[in-house]
């Protein structure tokens, strides 16, 4: 999270949204900032038995119990060791519920407008594409915008 | 507590009556009033009560806080109406206070110095205060179940006409108190069970006569407190549940396979009644028989942290027993260690803790059992259930004997930590844990411990 890049002015009329850019492996994923409640460092996670495989457990965040999901596991990628860059992004799903997701690193906050976003071409071969809502272009890099609803609502 | 309610009742008096103006005209006068000894204010109370109709105690979203005067004075309804949300805030604060207290307890226990001794004494004092505070706040939230059950006699009279059966509802224990949030939720499930008893339970007048029963059928609703639980029983002297019929229906519908049926006892068949879309009724009536219902009742009651079971005897009648926790947020629990994880077992479900030698374990149908006080009870290896790596084999097992209703089981744990007051926090909707856990709690050192749901283990 360095500086916020706000490119207002001429694009005022367009729908502008801010995203937190996170890294998983070499890829960049964006999370709409309106869902993000907090970003915390890795801490001790209490395992919850019989939970879905991609949930690592729960943490105590200032007296609140928050389930923690590994985005790598959810995206069917291999898990890596946690580093000093590993972060947990706390996402507020509704008034009472929060979920934390583990990402490899958090790099910055970007502002994207409609012009720089497009629908991803649906390719059934990769299961993680179902969790991507949009593809954003920012300074020559691609950011996959995560559909928050799809990664937390799914019950299996 | 007493004084606060006094302040409220004085402040709440917005339009002072002529007799009262002298004292409550100015803010200073109000203060003066507060500082007066309690008795004096009480003396004035009848004047207030007479001038202003007493607020109904069952307003929506309001909790009546009743204060009965122990003295011989005539009982005046002196209550304050408080928004339930304010009470929720208060309850949350108490929960956090208890978590913080647990933190101090764990710090003070690790210190060995002399100074720590006096800290420990003070902590013990603090502990008794927080326990009392919690109890008081809980009591404020308690409402007699009368406010829910008072509409049932009328409902039964209406049903009696509609179904053309003679029946009478007998109620007892209406004064039993429950947490406000439970009271709000328990009405519909109770109504459903009563309708069930009236429609399916009680036989028609002819059959009753044949069986030598009085023509008028009886339904009983009894509520009482049992330790940390409130029990509500709905009993009828009707037909009872035909287990053979349940079995036949379940096989017909494919709910169970014939092989399963052979291994099931009566209790297991009765549990089928709580499955979704299961009804033994041949016809759908206006009152019931659609097969939606008992499963909803069960879900609702379990959502409140309680459980429901049914006992029945053919041609004699059936009883639905609902057990609800007195408090929703804070419980006493036994902390145990499994592998390197900590778990909490609600204390009210624990009967005893036993040392069992491995040699005493017997096997029934490939399952481990132990005999305990002339009962054979199943042994549950928690480390298997919770996917925890087992420690090396030991000769003596620590077994926590749990009991819920008639069911007992022995839980094998690795180590005991001790008894602790814990605040229950929900795990949220996202985690699927097969109902093994009823929540989590934060320990004194900030670590999270999971709370086992004994209902699913049994």
XYZ file of C-alpha atoms in Angstrom:
614
model
C 0.000 0.000 0.000
C 2.141 2.892 -1.136
C 0.379 5.861 -2.570
C -3.144 6.115 -3.765
C -3.433 6.926 -7.401
C -6.478 8.978 -7.968
C -7.015 9.929 -11.526
C -10.073 12.062 -11.340
C -10.619 15.100 -13.535
C -11.527 14.221 -17.099
C -12.931 10.795 -16.214
C -15.365 12.071 -13.660
C -18.389 10.841 -15.521
C -17.183 7.255 -15.613
C -17.759 4.692 -12.916
C -14.568 4.771 -10.868
C -13.681 2.107 -8.338
C -10.713 1.536 -6.105
C -9.091 -1.829 -5.695
C -6.513 -3.278 -3.400
C -3.965 -5.119 -5.487
C -2.724 -8.369 -4.027
C -0.263 -10.899 -5.324
C -0.602 -14.606 -5.529
C 2.456 -16.085 -7.176
C 3.158 -13.874 -10.160
C -0.412 -12.875 -10.749
C -2.161 -9.782 -9.485
C -5.626 -9.877 -8.053
C -7.764 -6.882 -7.183
C -10.289 -6.655 -4.380
C -12.837 -3.879 -4.355
C -11.867 -1.623 -1.487
C -15.441 -1.221 -0.309
C -15.418 -4.769 1.045
C -12.071 -4.491 2.764
C -12.246 -3.856 6.446
C -8.661 -4.317 7.417
C -5.330 -5.798 6.362
C -3.345 -7.627 9.014
C -0.097 -9.542 9.191
C 0.006 -13.293 9.430
C -0.796 -14.534 12.902
C -1.585 -17.742 14.694
C -4.511 -19.478 13.081
C -6.571 -21.934 15.099
C -7.474 -24.908 12.967
C -11.169 -25.724 12.686
C -11.721 -29.451 12.177
C -13.952 -30.647 9.353
C -14.097 -27.227 7.762
C -13.787 -26.821 3.991
C -10.215 -27.597 2.902
C -9.501 -24.021 1.839
C -10.312 -22.629 5.281
C -7.185 -22.577 7.400
C -9.101 -21.864 10.605
C -10.010 -18.844 12.669
C -8.139 -15.934 14.220
C -8.890 -13.550 17.033
C -9.006 -10.048 15.659
C -9.544 -7.675 18.556
C -12.045 -9.930 20.243
C -13.781 -11.044 17.092
C -13.502 -14.543 15.705
C -12.825 -14.452 11.982
C -12.618 -17.456 9.639
C -9.522 -17.417 7.453
C -9.455 -18.741 3.910
C -6.375 -19.456 1.856
C -6.863 -17.914 -1.563
C -4.191 -20.241 -2.919
C -6.136 -23.303 -1.817
C -9.371 -21.818 -3.024
C -7.793 -21.242 -6.442
C -6.426 -24.789 -6.388
C -2.844 -23.610 -6.320
C -0.056 -25.032 -4.237
C 0.437 -23.600 -0.805
C 3.671 -21.795 -0.043
C 5.373 -20.946 3.227
C 4.241 -17.736 4.792
C 6.725 -14.882 4.470
C 6.980 -11.439 6.005
C 4.913 -10.199 3.057
C 2.015 -12.558 3.688
C -1.108 -10.674 4.633
C -4.629 -11.450 5.717
C -7.229 -9.222 4.123
C -10.284 -8.944 6.342
C -13.407 -8.690 4.243
C -16.722 -7.606 5.630
C -19.354 -9.781 4.010
C -22.311 -8.246 5.766
C -23.033 -6.371 8.937
C -22.090 -9.193 11.289
C -19.807 -11.438 9.286
C -16.217 -11.079 8.239
C -13.869 -13.424 6.436
C -10.119 -13.164 6.165
C -8.277 -14.241 3.044
C -4.586 -15.047 2.939
C -2.626 -13.559 0.053
C 1.104 -13.664 -0.723
C 1.463 -9.901 -0.602
C -0.430 -6.646 -0.869
C 1.156 -4.155 -3.252
C -0.947 -1.046 -3.763
C -4.308 0.562 -4.168
C -5.328 1.405 -7.716
C -8.207 3.338 -9.148
C -9.797 1.857 -12.222
C -12.620 3.172 -14.325
C -14.918 1.287 -16.641
C -12.719 1.993 -19.639
C -9.896 0.001 -18.138
C -11.979 -2.976 -17.169
C -13.400 -5.708 -19.300
C -15.259 -8.930 -18.861
C -12.952 -11.917 -18.872
C -13.370 -14.346 -21.726
C -14.825 -17.428 -20.198
C -12.550 -20.373 -20.541
C -13.819 -23.457 -18.803
C -10.411 -25.017 -18.459
C -9.379 -23.017 -15.444
C -11.570 -23.388 -12.407
C -10.378 -20.222 -10.770
C -11.822 -18.112 -13.583
C -15.245 -18.557 -12.042
C -14.126 -16.302 -9.183
C -12.995 -13.487 -11.467
C -15.512 -10.762 -12.141
C -13.474 -8.435 -14.328
C -10.056 -7.926 -15.822
C -8.500 -4.563 -15.085
C -5.630 -2.932 -16.932
C -3.313 -0.721 -14.998
C -0.013 0.661 -16.231
C 0.529 -2.190 -18.583
C -0.258 -4.951 -16.110
C -3.346 -7.049 -15.796
C -5.311 -7.246 -12.574
C -7.959 -9.901 -12.095
C -10.786 -8.418 -10.100
C -12.085 -10.996 -7.648
C -15.799 -11.513 -7.318
C -15.998 -11.495 -3.543
C -19.493 -12.931 -3.443
C -18.453 -16.030 -5.365
C -15.535 -16.954 -3.136
C -17.330 -16.734 0.171
C -20.916 -17.645 -0.519
C -20.206 -20.999 -2.074
C -21.262 -23.826 0.200
C -19.974 -27.255 -0.578
C -29.230 -1.664 40.019
C -31.883 -0.459 42.387
C -30.690 3.082 42.254
C -30.422 3.183 38.512
C -34.012 2.109 38.138
C -35.036 4.834 40.514
C -33.257 7.440 38.460
C -34.900 6.185 35.324
C -38.369 6.161 36.745
C -38.000 9.682 37.988
C -36.519 10.973 34.782
C -39.051 9.097 32.701
C -41.808 11.153 34.291
C -42.071 13.802 31.628
C -45.297 15.381 32.715
C -45.117 15.873 36.414
C -48.407 15.595 38.217
C -49.416 18.521 40.424
C -48.455 16.642 43.556
C -45.127 15.938 42.050
C -44.161 19.269 40.563
C -42.677 20.646 43.697
C -39.910 18.136 43.567
C -39.296 17.425 39.933
C -39.705 20.828 38.340
C -36.031 21.627 38.058
C -33.079 19.425 37.220
C -31.674 20.017 40.687
C -34.829 18.673 42.180
C -34.381 15.511 40.177
C -30.898 15.089 41.480
C -32.141 15.644 44.958
C -34.682 12.949 44.365
C -32.031 10.483 43.296
C -29.986 11.058 46.354
C -32.895 10.358 48.608
C -32.963 7.045 50.357
C -34.750 4.403 48.351
C -37.659 4.063 50.744
C -38.678 7.627 50.407
C -38.908 7.440 46.659
C -40.952 4.303 46.916
C -43.421 6.082 49.107
C -44.074 8.528 46.325
C -44.335 5.837 43.743
C -48.052 5.023 44.192
C -48.848 8.619 43.287
C -46.960 8.261 40.061
C -48.443 4.904 39.291
C -51.938 6.124 39.887
C -51.555 9.072 37.574
C -49.930 7.242 34.717
C -51.141 3.911 33.360
C -48.539 1.230 33.768
C -46.760 0.534 30.536
C -47.551 -2.839 29.014
C -44.687 -5.198 29.641
C -44.663 -6.879 26.276
C -43.975 -3.965 23.963
C -41.976 -4.951 20.893
C -38.266 -4.598 21.279
C -38.603 -3.640 24.889
C -37.598 -5.572 27.882
C -39.377 -5.086 31.122
C -37.055 -4.981 34.060
C -39.120 -5.892 37.005
C -38.129 -5.106 40.500
C -40.136 -6.788 43.135
C -39.775 -5.196 46.515
C -38.926 -7.767 49.109
C -40.405 -5.757 51.930
C -43.980 -6.091 53.034
C -45.045 -3.043 51.028
C -47.828 -3.437 48.489
C -46.376 -4.574 45.186
C -46.256 -1.744 42.706
C -45.201 -2.438 39.175
C -42.050 -0.401 39.034
C -40.410 -1.118 35.732
C -38.237 0.582 33.194
C -38.622 0.068 29.492
C -35.261 -0.359 27.870
C -34.475 -0.931 24.227
C -33.177 -4.480 23.759
C -30.268 -3.152 21.719
C -29.017 -1.204 24.691
C -29.100 -4.409 26.697
C -27.207 -6.182 23.929
C -24.522 -3.515 24.118
C -24.380 -3.974 27.873
C -24.134 -7.740 27.467
C -21.308 -7.383 24.929
C -19.425 -5.112 27.274
C -19.797 -7.659 30.047
C -18.491 -10.352 27.694
C -15.455 -8.266 26.863
C -14.880 -7.522 30.503
C -14.850 -11.244 31.211
C -12.393 -11.868 28.363
C -10.152 -9.146 29.748
C -10.480 -10.618 33.230
C -9.469 -14.041 31.907
C -6.405 -12.330 30.475
C -5.448 -10.961 33.876
C -6.105 -14.346 35.464
C -3.731 -16.101 33.096
C -1.019 -13.464 33.584
C -1.313 -13.506 37.370
C -1.151 -17.286 37.452
C 2.153 -17.371 35.615
C 3.764 -14.987 38.127
C 5.290 -16.598 41.183
C 6.476 -13.592 43.169
C 4.983 -12.400 46.427
C 3.428 -9.346 44.836
C 1.588 -11.678 42.495
C -0.119 -13.239 45.510
C -1.959 -10.038 46.374
C -2.752 -9.462 42.725
C -4.276 -12.911 42.644
C -6.467 -12.068 45.616
C -7.703 -8.943 43.905
C -8.246 -10.861 40.700
C -10.374 -13.338 42.583
C -12.434 -10.442 43.878
C -12.704 -9.068 40.350
C -13.760 -12.483 39.186
C -16.638 -12.651 41.635
C -17.729 -9.179 40.605
C -17.744 -9.956 36.890
C -19.666 -13.171 37.539
C -22.256 -11.273 39.549
C -22.395 -8.504 36.970
C -22.988 -11.019 34.242
C -25.729 -12.661 36.262
C -27.432 -9.323 36.915
C -27.337 -8.256 33.291
C -28.683 -11.645 32.341
C -31.506 -11.324 34.836
C -32.482 -7.971 33.374
C -32.848 -9.690 30.019
C -35.028 -12.439 31.419
C -38.728 -12.494 30.655
C -41.262 -14.996 31.998
C -42.423 -17.376 29.291
C -45.962 -16.369 30.188
C -45.780 -13.674 27.511
C -45.452 -16.435 24.896
C -47.653 -19.176 26.271
C -50.583 -17.003 27.326
C -52.030 -17.157 23.820
C -52.001 -20.957 23.673
C -55.198 -21.757 25.627
C -57.163 -19.731 23.117
C -55.399 -21.399 20.216
C -56.253 -24.820 21.627
C -59.908 -23.822 22.040
C -59.978 -22.717 18.411
C -58.311 -25.928 17.301
C -60.748 -27.933 19.361
C -63.614 -26.462 17.342
C -61.848 -26.767 14.021
C -60.805 -30.391 14.533
C -64.011 -31.300 16.288
C -62.139 -32.930 19.160
C -62.602 -32.138 22.795
C -59.362 -31.095 24.418
C -57.995 -29.089 27.265
C -54.611 -27.421 27.715
C -53.019 -27.497 31.163
C -50.064 -25.227 31.695
C -47.614 -24.925 34.542
C -44.469 -22.946 35.199
C -45.491 -19.900 33.170
C -43.342 -17.837 35.513
C -40.159 -19.614 34.339
C -37.864 -17.005 32.882
C -35.883 -17.101 29.674
C -33.619 -14.715 27.841
C -35.544 -12.194 25.794
C -34.015 -13.319 22.494
C -35.056 -16.902 23.206
C -38.569 -15.804 24.153
C -38.937 -14.043 20.812
C -37.989 -17.179 18.917
C -39.615 -19.942 20.907
C -43.267 -19.043 20.232
C -43.583 -20.576 16.777
C -41.868 -23.882 17.558
C -44.041 -24.337 20.653
C -47.162 -23.512 18.700
C -46.181 -26.050 16.098
C -45.698 -28.800 18.643
C -49.022 -28.001 20.306
C -50.827 -28.127 16.971
C -49.105 -31.403 16.287
C -50.331 -32.834 19.578
C -53.847 -31.567 18.981
C -54.080 -32.844 15.414
C -52.015 -36.055 15.356
C -51.588 -36.813 19.022
C -55.089 -36.827 20.369
C -57.460 -39.466 19.035
C -61.060 -38.905 18.070
C -63.677 -39.189 20.802
C -64.777 -42.694 19.676
C -61.304 -44.169 19.829
C -60.683 -42.528 23.163
C -63.829 -44.111 24.542
C -62.795 -47.523 23.215
C -59.461 -47.199 24.951
C -61.137 -46.229 28.198
C -59.732 -42.723 28.200
C -61.716 -39.657 29.221
C -63.507 -38.120 26.274
C -61.697 -34.817 26.657
C -58.098 -35.082 25.564
C -55.422 -33.403 27.636
C -52.365 -31.509 26.503
C -49.864 -30.409 29.103
C -47.306 -27.657 28.771
C -44.851 -27.645 31.652
C -41.912 -25.311 31.962
C -39.270 -25.503 34.644
C -35.664 -24.700 35.286
C -33.201 -27.562 35.449
C -29.734 -26.394 36.413
C -28.417 -24.174 33.663
C -31.259 -25.144 31.353
C -34.894 -24.327 31.006
C -36.999 -27.311 30.054
C -40.335 -27.009 28.292
C -42.348 -30.206 27.985
C -45.362 -30.629 25.775
C -47.193 -33.823 26.665
C -50.448 -35.295 25.413
C -52.451 -38.336 26.460
C -53.244 -39.261 22.888
C -52.298 -42.005 20.518
C -48.545 -41.787 20.791
C -46.285 -42.291 17.815
C -46.524 -45.548 15.931
C -42.881 -46.441 15.434
C -43.752 -49.247 13.011
C -45.590 -46.734 10.891
C -42.625 -44.367 10.964
C -40.386 -47.223 9.878
C -42.717 -48.253 7.070
C -43.016 -44.692 5.836
C -39.281 -44.099 5.977
C -38.580 -47.248 3.967
C -41.312 -46.348 1.499
C -39.871 -42.916 0.933
C -36.318 -44.157 0.793
C -35.275 -42.034 3.740
C -33.493 -45.078 5.105
C -32.395 -48.350 3.565
C -33.647 -51.716 4.901
C -30.124 -52.446 6.175
C -30.102 -49.200 8.105
C -33.535 -49.994 9.486
C -32.263 -53.240 10.969
C -29.617 -51.402 12.947
C -31.885 -48.682 14.261
C -33.510 -48.620 17.667
C -36.772 -46.921 18.546
C -35.005 -43.717 19.391
C -33.352 -43.544 15.997
C -36.730 -44.004 14.324
C -38.214 -41.208 16.358
C -35.354 -38.988 15.257
C -36.557 -39.469 11.705
C -39.545 -37.318 12.561
C -37.220 -34.344 12.688
C -35.968 -34.936 9.158
C -37.119 -32.473 6.504
C -40.257 -33.368 4.539
C -41.088 -36.370 6.644
C -44.701 -36.904 7.628
C -46.542 -40.018 8.649
C -49.877 -38.344 8.233
C -51.969 -39.922 5.481
C -53.730 -36.722 4.646
C -52.802 -33.075 4.626
C -55.143 -31.053 6.771
C -55.499 -27.370 7.338
C -53.671 -27.745 10.611
C -50.774 -30.016 9.775
C -49.456 -32.978 7.847
C -47.325 -31.346 5.220
C -44.077 -32.687 6.541
C -42.574 -29.272 6.973
C -42.486 -28.469 10.585
C -40.684 -30.617 13.043
C -37.443 -30.167 11.128
C -37.952 -26.408 11.212
C -38.750 -26.661 14.917
C -35.569 -28.598 15.499
C -33.411 -26.203 13.478
C -34.838 -23.253 15.332
C -34.297 -24.774 18.745
C -30.774 -25.859 17.895
C -30.131 -22.379 16.589
C -30.948 -21.145 20.066
C -28.414 -23.570 21.478
C -31.022 -25.987 22.758
C -32.226 -29.415 21.761
C -35.465 -31.322 21.424
C -36.317 -34.954 21.941
C -39.465 -36.960 21.851
C -40.630 -39.779 24.065
C -43.657 -41.794 23.193
C -45.707 -44.813 24.149
C -48.265 -46.162 21.735
C -51.881 -45.561 22.862
C -50.637 -43.720 25.971
C -49.267 -40.482 24.554
C -46.127 -38.655 23.612
C -43.932 -35.979 25.140
C -41.760 -33.434 23.389
C -38.974 -32.203 25.638
C -37.324 -28.925 24.701
C -34.184 -27.951 26.541
C -32.937 -24.379 26.253
C -29.841 -22.789 27.723
C -30.450 -20.153 30.364
C -27.763 -17.933 28.999
C -26.689 -17.535 25.443
C -23.404 -15.769 25.662
C -21.369 -16.858 28.648
C -20.988 -20.372 30.014
C -18.817 -22.379 32.338
C -16.677 -24.821 30.438
C -14.029 -27.452 30.978
C -10.921 -26.696 28.971
C -9.125 -29.718 27.572
C -6.092 -30.327 25.399
C -6.095 -32.616 22.376
C -2.767 -32.933 20.584
C -1.612 -29.340 20.792
C -5.045 -27.796 20.436
C -7.360 -26.505 23.128
C -11.065 -27.225 23.233
C -13.897 -26.236 25.557
C -16.615 -28.649 26.691
C -19.692 -26.970 28.244
C -19.680 -27.833 31.930
C -23.409 -28.398 32.192
C -23.129 -31.429 29.913
C -20.349 -33.059 31.900
C -21.202 -35.664 34.466
C -17.799 -36.748 35.728
C -14.237 -37.270 34.645
C -12.851 -40.783 34.934
C -9.536 -42.511 34.575
C -10.078 -45.566 32.427
C -7.422 -48.169 31.847
C -7.083 -49.325 28.246
C -7.754 -52.882 29.425
C -11.272 -51.932 30.512
C -12.359 -51.027 27.002
C -14.764 -53.517 25.493
C -16.046 -53.798 21.975
C -19.619 -53.900 20.755
C -20.101 -54.180 17.009
C -16.554 -53.008 16.502
C -17.088 -49.896 18.554
C -15.314 -49.078 21.775
C -17.451 -48.980 24.900
C -16.806 -48.776 28.618
C -18.964 -49.734 31.505
C -19.661 -46.873 33.797
C -21.859 -47.143 36.896
C -23.504 -50.263 35.502
C -24.165 -48.562 32.179
C -22.467 -49.390 28.926
C -21.551 -46.168 27.241
C -19.778 -45.523 23.960
C -16.237 -44.217 24.012
C -15.501 -41.396 21.598
C -11.885 -40.721 20.667
C -12.050 -36.989 20.143
C -8.717 -36.948 18.335
C -10.241 -39.178 15.638
C -13.401 -37.125 15.369
C -11.475 -33.875 15.148
C -8.660 -35.172 12.902
C -5.981 -34.567 15.477
C -2.793 -36.569 15.422
C -2.917 -38.998 18.278
C -0.306 -38.779 20.966
C 1.592 -41.913 21.799
C -0.431 -44.644 23.376
C -0.961 -44.472 27.106
C -2.198 -47.044 29.563
C -4.710 -44.797 31.280
C -7.164 -42.661 29.375
C -8.729 -39.475 30.691
C -12.404 -39.819 29.886
C -14.877 -36.987 30.253
C -18.332 -38.472 30.717
C -20.950 -36.279 29.080
C -24.681 -36.543 29.352
C -27.562 -34.986 27.500
C -31.006 -36.236 28.340
C -30.709 -40.017 28.603
C -27.711 -40.237 26.317
C -24.223 -40.628 27.687
C -20.812 -40.919 26.135
C -17.201 -40.878 27.222
C -14.884 -38.455 25.481
C -11.195 -39.338 25.465
C -9.002 -36.275 25.929
C -5.234 -35.903 26.254
C -5.047 -33.428 29.113
C -7.296 -31.374 31.347
C -6.681 -27.668 31.900
C -9.528 -26.794 34.209
C -12.789 -24.984 34.558
C -13.193 -21.559 33.047
C -15.876 -19.029 32.330
C -15.963 -18.505 28.596
C -17.703 -16.146 26.218
C -19.270 -17.897 23.256
C -18.545 -16.322 19.887
C -20.007 -17.560 16.668
C -17.839 -19.038 13.942
C -19.877 -17.298 11.280
C -21.822 -18.733 8.420
C -18.947 -19.453 6.059
C -17.318 -22.310 7.915
C -18.800 -25.711 7.514
C -17.927 -27.812 10.540
C -20.561 -30.545 10.467
C -22.113 -29.065 13.596
C -19.264 -30.461 15.673
C -18.586 -27.073 17.152
C -21.005 -24.645 18.695
C -18.639 -21.705 18.515
C -15.306 -20.411 19.650
C -13.984 -18.467 22.568
C -11.016 -16.244 23.227
C -8.741 -17.409 26.012
C -6.883 -15.215 28.441
C -3.761 -15.140 26.302
C -5.700 -14.129 23.195
C -5.631 -17.614 21.725
C -8.781 -19.053 20.213
C -10.304 -22.257 21.589
C -13.173 -24.054 19.902
C -16.276 -25.120 21.797
C -17.458 -28.677 21.204
C -21.127 -29.223 20.538
C -21.974 -32.198 22.694
C -25.328 -32.734 20.966
C -23.722 -33.900 17.744
C -21.194 -36.123 19.493
C -23.827 -38.151 21.299
